[in-house]
PDB file of C-alpha atoms in Angstrom:
ATOM      1  CA  MET A 696      -3.635  18.143  -2.660  1.00 37.00           C
ATOM      2  CA  ARG A 697      -2.301  15.259  -4.622  1.00 40.00           C
ATOM      3  CA  ALA A 698      -2.879  12.754  -2.040  1.00 40.00           C
ATOM      4  CA  ALA A 699      -6.769  13.902  -1.964  1.00 41.00           C
ATOM      5  CA  ALA A 700      -6.592  13.493  -5.824  1.00 40.00           C
ATOM      6  CA  LEU A 701      -5.010  10.155  -5.702  1.00 40.00           C
ATOM      7  CA  LEU A 702      -7.449   9.108  -2.770  1.00 41.00           C
ATOM      8  CA  THR A 703     -10.455  10.066  -5.411  1.00 40.00           C
ATOM      9  CA  ALA A 704      -8.762   7.837  -8.132  1.00 42.00           C
ATOM     10  CA  VAL A 705      -8.571   4.725  -5.841  1.00 40.00           C
ATOM     11  CA  VAL A 706     -11.970   4.972  -4.383  1.00 39.00           C
ATOM     12  CA  LEU A 707     -13.668   5.862  -7.816  1.00 39.00           C
ATOM     13  CA  GLY A 708     -11.309   3.807  -9.996  1.00 42.00           C
ATOM     14  CA  ALA A 709     -10.014   6.772 -12.283  1.00 39.00           C
ATOM     15  CA  ALA A 710      -6.911   8.129 -12.994  1.00 40.00           C
ATOM     16  CA  VAL A 711      -6.729  11.746 -11.931  1.00 40.00           C
ATOM     17  CA  PRO A 712      -3.843  13.724 -14.034  1.00 41.00           C
ATOM     18  CA  VAL A 713      -1.224  15.605 -12.076  1.00 40.00           C
ATOM     19  CA  PRO A 714      -0.212  18.791 -13.753  1.00 40.00           C
ATOM     20  CA  ALA A 715       3.226  18.648 -15.537  1.00 39.00           C
ATOM     21  CA  SER A 716       4.641  21.298 -13.317  1.00 36.00           C
ATOM     22  CA  ALA A 717       4.200  18.818 -10.198  1.00 39.00           C
ATOM     23  CA  HIS A 718       6.646  16.366 -12.030  1.00 38.00           C
ATOM     24  CA  SER A 719      10.448  16.107 -11.709  1.00 38.00           C
ATOM     25  CA  ARG A 720      11.902  17.169 -15.016  1.00 41.00           C
ATOM     26  CA  ASP A 721      14.726  14.416 -14.482  1.00 45.00           C
ATOM     27  CA  SER A 722      12.974  11.009 -15.213  1.00 72.00           C
ATOM     28  CA  GLY A 723       9.290  11.933 -14.390  1.00 89.00           C
ATOM     29  CA  GLN A 724       6.568  11.066 -12.018  1.00 96.00           C
ATOM     30  CA  LEU A 725       5.812   7.130 -11.698  1.00 98.00           C
ATOM     31  CA  LEU A 726       2.161   6.305 -11.618  1.00 98.00           C
ATOM     32  CA  CYS A 727       1.298   2.505 -10.988  1.00 98.00           C
ATOM     33  CA  HIS A 728      -2.116   0.792 -10.536  1.00 98.00           C
ATOM     34  CA  GLY A 729      -2.815  -2.581  -9.027  1.00 98.00           C
ATOM     35  CA  THR A 730      -4.217  -4.860  -6.341  1.00 98.00           C
ATOM     36  CA  GLU A 731      -3.025  -5.655  -2.836  1.00 97.00           C
ATOM     37  CA  SER A 732      -4.476  -8.722  -0.718  1.00 97.00           C
ATOM     38  CA  VAL A 733      -3.996  -9.326   2.504  1.00 95.00           C
ATOM     39  CA  ALA A 734      -4.368 -12.659   4.568  1.00 96.00           C
ATOM     40  CA  TYR A 735      -4.612 -13.060   8.272  1.00 94.00           C
ATOM     41  CA  HIS A 736      -3.470 -16.402  10.121  1.00 96.00           C
ATOM     42  CA  PRO A 737      -5.290 -16.699  12.812  1.00 95.00           C
ATOM     43  CA  GLY A 738      -8.415 -14.904  11.480  1.00 94.00           C
ATOM     44  CA  ILE A 739      -8.777 -11.318  13.182  1.00 93.00           C
ATOM     45  CA  THR A 740     -11.078 -11.508  16.340  1.00 93.00           C
ATOM     46  CA  LEU A 741     -12.375  -8.714  18.599  1.00 90.00           C
ATOM     47  CA  ARG A 742      -9.984 -10.049  21.144  1.00 91.00           C
ATOM     48  CA  PRO A 743      -6.345  -9.140  19.990  1.00 92.00           C
ATOM     49  CA  ARG A 744      -3.726 -11.653  19.931  1.00 93.00           C
ATOM     50  CA  HIS A 745      -0.977 -12.246  17.713  1.00 95.00           C
ATOM     51  CA  ILE A 746      -1.731 -12.470  13.912  1.00 94.00           C
ATOM     52  CA  ARG A 747       0.642 -13.714  11.109  1.00 95.00           C
ATOM     53  CA  VAL A 748      -0.059 -11.373   8.278  1.00 93.00           C
ATOM     54  CA  THR A 749       1.097 -11.688   4.633  1.00 96.00           C
ATOM     55  CA  VAL A 750       0.683  -8.797   2.081  1.00 96.00           C
ATOM     56  CA  ASP A 751       0.801  -9.287  -1.730  1.00 98.00           C
ATOM     57  CA  GLY A 752       0.726  -6.234  -4.123  1.00 98.00           C
ATOM     58  CA  ARG A 753       0.879  -6.138  -7.756  1.00 98.00           C
ATOM     59  CA  PHE A 754       0.795  -3.174 -10.306  1.00 98.00           C
ATOM     60  CA  GLY A 755      -0.133  -4.615 -13.652  1.00 97.00           C
ATOM     61  CA  SER A 756       0.253  -1.157 -15.161  1.00 97.00           C
ATOM     62  CA  CYS A 757       2.889   1.893 -14.429  1.00 98.00           C
ATOM     63  CA  ALA A 758       3.306   4.840 -16.548  1.00 97.00           C
ATOM     64  CA  GLY A 759       6.128   7.587 -16.231  1.00 95.00           C
ATOM     65  CA  GLY A 760       9.121   7.281 -14.415  1.00 90.00           C
ATOM     66  CA  GLY A 761      11.586   7.555 -17.474  1.00 90.00           C
ATOM     67  CA  GLY A 762       9.581   4.979 -19.133  1.00 91.00           C
ATOM     68  CA  LYS A 763      11.089   1.461 -18.249  1.00 94.00           C
ATOM     69  CA  VAL A 764       9.047   0.258 -15.255  1.00 97.00           C
ATOM     70  CA  ARG A 765       5.789  -1.355 -16.466  1.00 97.00           C
ATOM     71  CA  SER A 766       4.907  -3.391 -13.939  1.00 98.00           C
ATOM     72  CA  GLY A 767       5.939  -4.322 -10.498  1.00 98.00           C
ATOM     73  CA  GLY A 768       5.061  -5.733  -7.020  1.00 98.00           C
ATOM     74  CA  TYR A 769       5.819  -6.607  -3.429  1.00 98.00           C
ATOM     75  CA  HIS A 770       5.552  -9.153  -0.904  1.00 97.00           C
ATOM     76  CA  GLU A 771       5.576  -8.852   2.868  1.00 95.00           C
ATOM     77  CA  GLU A 772       5.172 -11.365   5.998  1.00 94.00           C
ATOM     78  CA  PHE A 773       5.105 -10.218   9.244  1.00 91.00           C
ATOM     79  CA  THR A 774       3.233 -10.590  12.807  1.00 91.00           C
ATOM     80  CA  LEU A 775       0.847  -8.100  14.393  1.00 89.00           C
ATOM     81  CA  PHE A 776      -0.430  -8.298  17.958  1.00 91.00           C
ATOM     82  CA  THR A 777      -4.059  -6.998  16.825  1.00 90.00           C
ATOM     83  CA  GLY A 778      -7.855  -7.178  16.880  1.00 90.00           C
ATOM     84  CA  CYS A 779     -10.538  -5.935  14.958  1.00 87.00           C
ATOM     85  CA  ASN A 780     -10.956  -2.825  16.745  1.00 82.00           C
ATOM     86  CA  ASN A 781      -7.406  -1.547  16.504  1.00 80.00           C
ATOM     87  CA  LEU A 782      -6.956  -1.923  13.015  1.00 76.00           C
ATOM     88  CA  LEU A 783      -6.476   1.487  12.346  1.00 72.00           C
ATOM     89  CA  ASP A 784      -3.210   1.959  14.275  1.00 80.00           C
ATOM     90  CA  GLY A 785      -0.171   3.676  12.652  1.00 85.00           C
ATOM     91  CA  PHE A 786       2.692   1.779  11.444  1.00 88.00           C
ATOM     92  CA  ARG A 787       6.138   2.339  10.170  1.00 91.00           C
ATOM     93  CA  THR A 788       7.995  -0.311   7.893  1.00 92.00           C
ATOM     94  CA  SER A 789      10.469  -0.792   5.165  1.00 95.00           C
ATOM     95  CA  ARG A 790       8.783  -1.976   1.884  1.00 97.00           C
ATOM     96  CA  THR A 791      10.850  -3.454  -1.517  1.00 98.00           C
ATOM     97  CA  TYR A 792       8.924  -3.186  -4.589  1.00 98.00           C
ATOM     98  CA  ARG A 793      10.372  -5.045  -7.530  1.00 98.00           C
ATOM     99  CA  TRP A 794       9.646  -3.959 -10.963  1.00 98.00           C
ATOM    100  CA  ASN A 795       9.638  -5.716 -14.414  1.00 98.00           C
ATOM    101  CA  THR A 796      13.046  -4.466 -15.213  1.00 97.00           C
ATOM    102  CA  GLY A 797      14.686  -6.702 -12.693  1.00 97.00           C
ATOM    103  CA  ASP A 798      15.431  -3.395 -10.237  1.00 97.00           C
ATOM    104  CA  ALA A 799      13.945  -2.855  -6.897  1.00 98.00           C
ATOM    105  CA  SER A 800      13.289   0.096  -4.732  1.00 98.00           C
ATOM    106  CA  THR A 801      13.176  -0.260  -1.180  1.00 98.00           C
ATOM    107  CA  ALA A 802      11.338   2.283   0.594  1.00 98.00           C
ATOM    108  CA  GLY A 803      10.954   3.330   4.180  1.00 96.00           C
ATOM    109  CA  ILE A 804       7.152   4.535   4.573  1.00 96.00           C
ATOM    110  CA  ALA A 805       4.973   5.204   7.344  1.00 95.00           C
ATOM    111  CA  GLY A 806       1.208   5.719   7.408  1.00 93.00           C
ATOM    112  CA  SER A 807      -2.058   5.159   9.383  1.00 90.00           C
ATOM    113  CA  SER A 808      -5.383   3.747   8.277  1.00 89.00           C
ATOM    114  CA  THR A 809      -8.941   5.536   8.271  1.00 89.00           C
ATOM    115  CA  ALA A 810     -12.512   3.897   7.949  1.00 85.00           C
ATOM    116  CA  VAL A 811     -14.150   5.779   5.363  1.00 85.00           C
ATOM    117  CA  ALA A 812     -17.622   4.717   3.889  1.00 83.00           C
ATOM    118  CA  GLY A 813     -17.177   1.077   4.352  1.00 84.00           C
ATOM    119  CA  GLN A 814     -13.517   0.879   3.541  1.00 89.00           C
ATOM    120  CA  VAL A 815     -10.156   1.259   5.425  1.00 89.00           C
ATOM    121  CA  VAL A 816      -8.378   3.504   3.613  1.00 93.00           C
ATOM    122  CA  THR A 817      -4.490   3.684   4.307  1.00 93.00           C
ATOM    123  CA  PRO A 818      -2.128   6.086   2.625  1.00 96.00           C
ATOM    124  CA  ALA A 819       1.433   4.906   3.129  1.00 96.00           C
ATOM    125  CA  ALA A 820       4.166   7.593   2.350  1.00 98.00           C
ATOM    126  CA  GLY A 821       8.089   7.850   2.666  1.00 98.00           C
ATOM    127  CA  THR A 822      11.414   7.949   0.918  1.00 98.00           C
ATOM    128  CA  VAL A 823      13.134   5.492  -1.330  1.00 98.00           C
ATOM    129  CA  THR A 824      16.462   4.644   0.428  1.00 98.00           C
ATOM    130  CA  HIS A 825      18.080   1.948  -1.640  1.00 98.00           C
ATOM    131  CA  GLY A 826      17.821   1.019  -5.523  1.00 97.00           C
ATOM    132  CA  LEU A 827      15.676   2.401  -8.426  1.00 97.00           C
ATOM    133  CA  PHE A 828      14.482   5.780  -7.720  1.00 97.00           C
ATOM    134  CA  HIS A 829      16.838   6.377  -4.618  1.00 97.00           C
ATOM    135  CA  GLY A 830      16.162   9.650  -2.722  1.00 98.00           C
ATOM    136  CA  ARG A 831      12.642  10.095  -4.443  1.00 98.00           C
ATOM    137  CA  LYS A 832       9.126  10.144  -2.472  1.00 98.00           C
ATOM    138  CA  VAL A 833       6.541   7.559  -2.549  1.00 98.00           C
ATOM    139  CA  LEU A 834       2.851   7.449  -1.597  1.00 98.00           C
ATOM    140  CA  GLN A 835       0.769   4.506  -2.020  1.00 98.00           C
ATOM    141  CA  LEU A 836      -3.085   4.562  -1.431  1.00 97.00           C
ATOM    142  CA  ILE A 837      -4.598   1.037  -0.092  1.00 95.00           C
ATOM    143  CA  PRO A 838      -8.614   0.999   0.289  1.00 94.00           C
ATOM    144  CA  LEU A 839      -9.473  -2.455   1.510  1.00 92.00           C
ATOM    145  CA  PRO A 840     -13.064  -3.442   2.891  1.00 91.00           C
ATOM    146  CA  GLN A 841     -13.772  -2.385   6.361  1.00 88.00           C
ATOM    147  CA  PRO A 842     -14.296  -5.738   8.522  1.00 86.00           C
ATOM    148  CA  GLY A 843     -17.730  -5.909   9.919  1.00 85.00           C
ATOM    149  CA  ALA A 844     -18.991  -6.694  13.535  1.00 84.00           C
ATOM    150  CA  LEU A 845     -20.160  -9.986  12.311  1.00 88.00           C
ATOM    151  CA  GLN A 846     -17.133 -11.402  10.624  1.00 89.00           C
ATOM    152  CA  CYS A 847     -14.895 -10.441  13.570  1.00 89.00           C
ATOM    153  CA  LEU A 848     -17.322 -12.258  15.982  1.00 88.00           C
ATOM    154  CA  ALA A 849     -17.806 -15.544  13.619  1.00 85.00           C
ATOM    155  CA  GLY A 850     -14.504 -17.294  12.893  1.00 83.00           C
ATOM    156  CA  GLY A 851     -12.446 -13.952  12.412  1.00 92.00           C
ATOM    157  CA  VAL A 852     -11.578 -11.916   9.370  1.00 93.00           C
ATOM    158  CA  THR A 853      -9.170 -13.984   7.408  1.00 95.00           C
ATOM    159  CA  GLY A 854      -8.397 -11.800   4.039  1.00 94.00           C
ATOM    160  CA  ALA A 855      -8.835  -8.474   2.366  1.00 94.00           C
ATOM    161  CA  ALA A 856      -8.114  -7.523  -1.283  1.00 96.00           C
ATOM    162  CA  GLY A 857      -8.886  -4.247  -2.817  1.00 96.00           C
ATOM    163  CA  PRO A 858      -7.231  -1.623  -5.218  1.00 97.00           C
ATOM    164  CA  THR A 859      -3.906   0.197  -5.042  1.00 98.00           C
ATOM    165  CA  VAL A 860      -2.151   2.985  -6.105  1.00 98.00           C
ATOM    166  CA  LEU A 861       1.486   3.949  -5.900  1.00 98.00           C
ATOM    167  CA  THR A 862       3.358   7.298  -7.094  1.00 98.00           C
ATOM    168  CA  VAL A 863       6.867   7.807  -6.943  1.00 98.00           C
ATOM    169  CA  LEU A 864       7.578  11.599  -7.014  1.00 96.00           C
TER     170      LEU A 864
END
């Protein structure tokens, strides 16, 4: 139920409150809003090939979680064998979030994408395995514009950007 509420928040750009009873009483739920940008080199075309992917996420606003974390981000680079027709495949990875406090949280996450109303919506969920918030659950929602057929045919999709919401439960 909370995942649906967060998805609504991301798509509509609004915060959806979660009942206090759903929060951990220790250090509380952390909720961060920001943006994610993804660059593809070479551009993604209809024909699958090896693509170098660079992901940059920035959280400009974080609240809760004990009050110390106010902002954060992440950066990843990896290679995929993909094309425009299989961008929705599932994944499993490790993501390290770096916080304004100098702390970091590494989470093992998994997810898959769904095409919804012209967006590729990716919910990623997992558990913090190292660092700040160790042992806590994470949920990140990332809606990015869905590539159009013309983009895939004419040189390829070279990037996308959109909002993201991260919750540490």
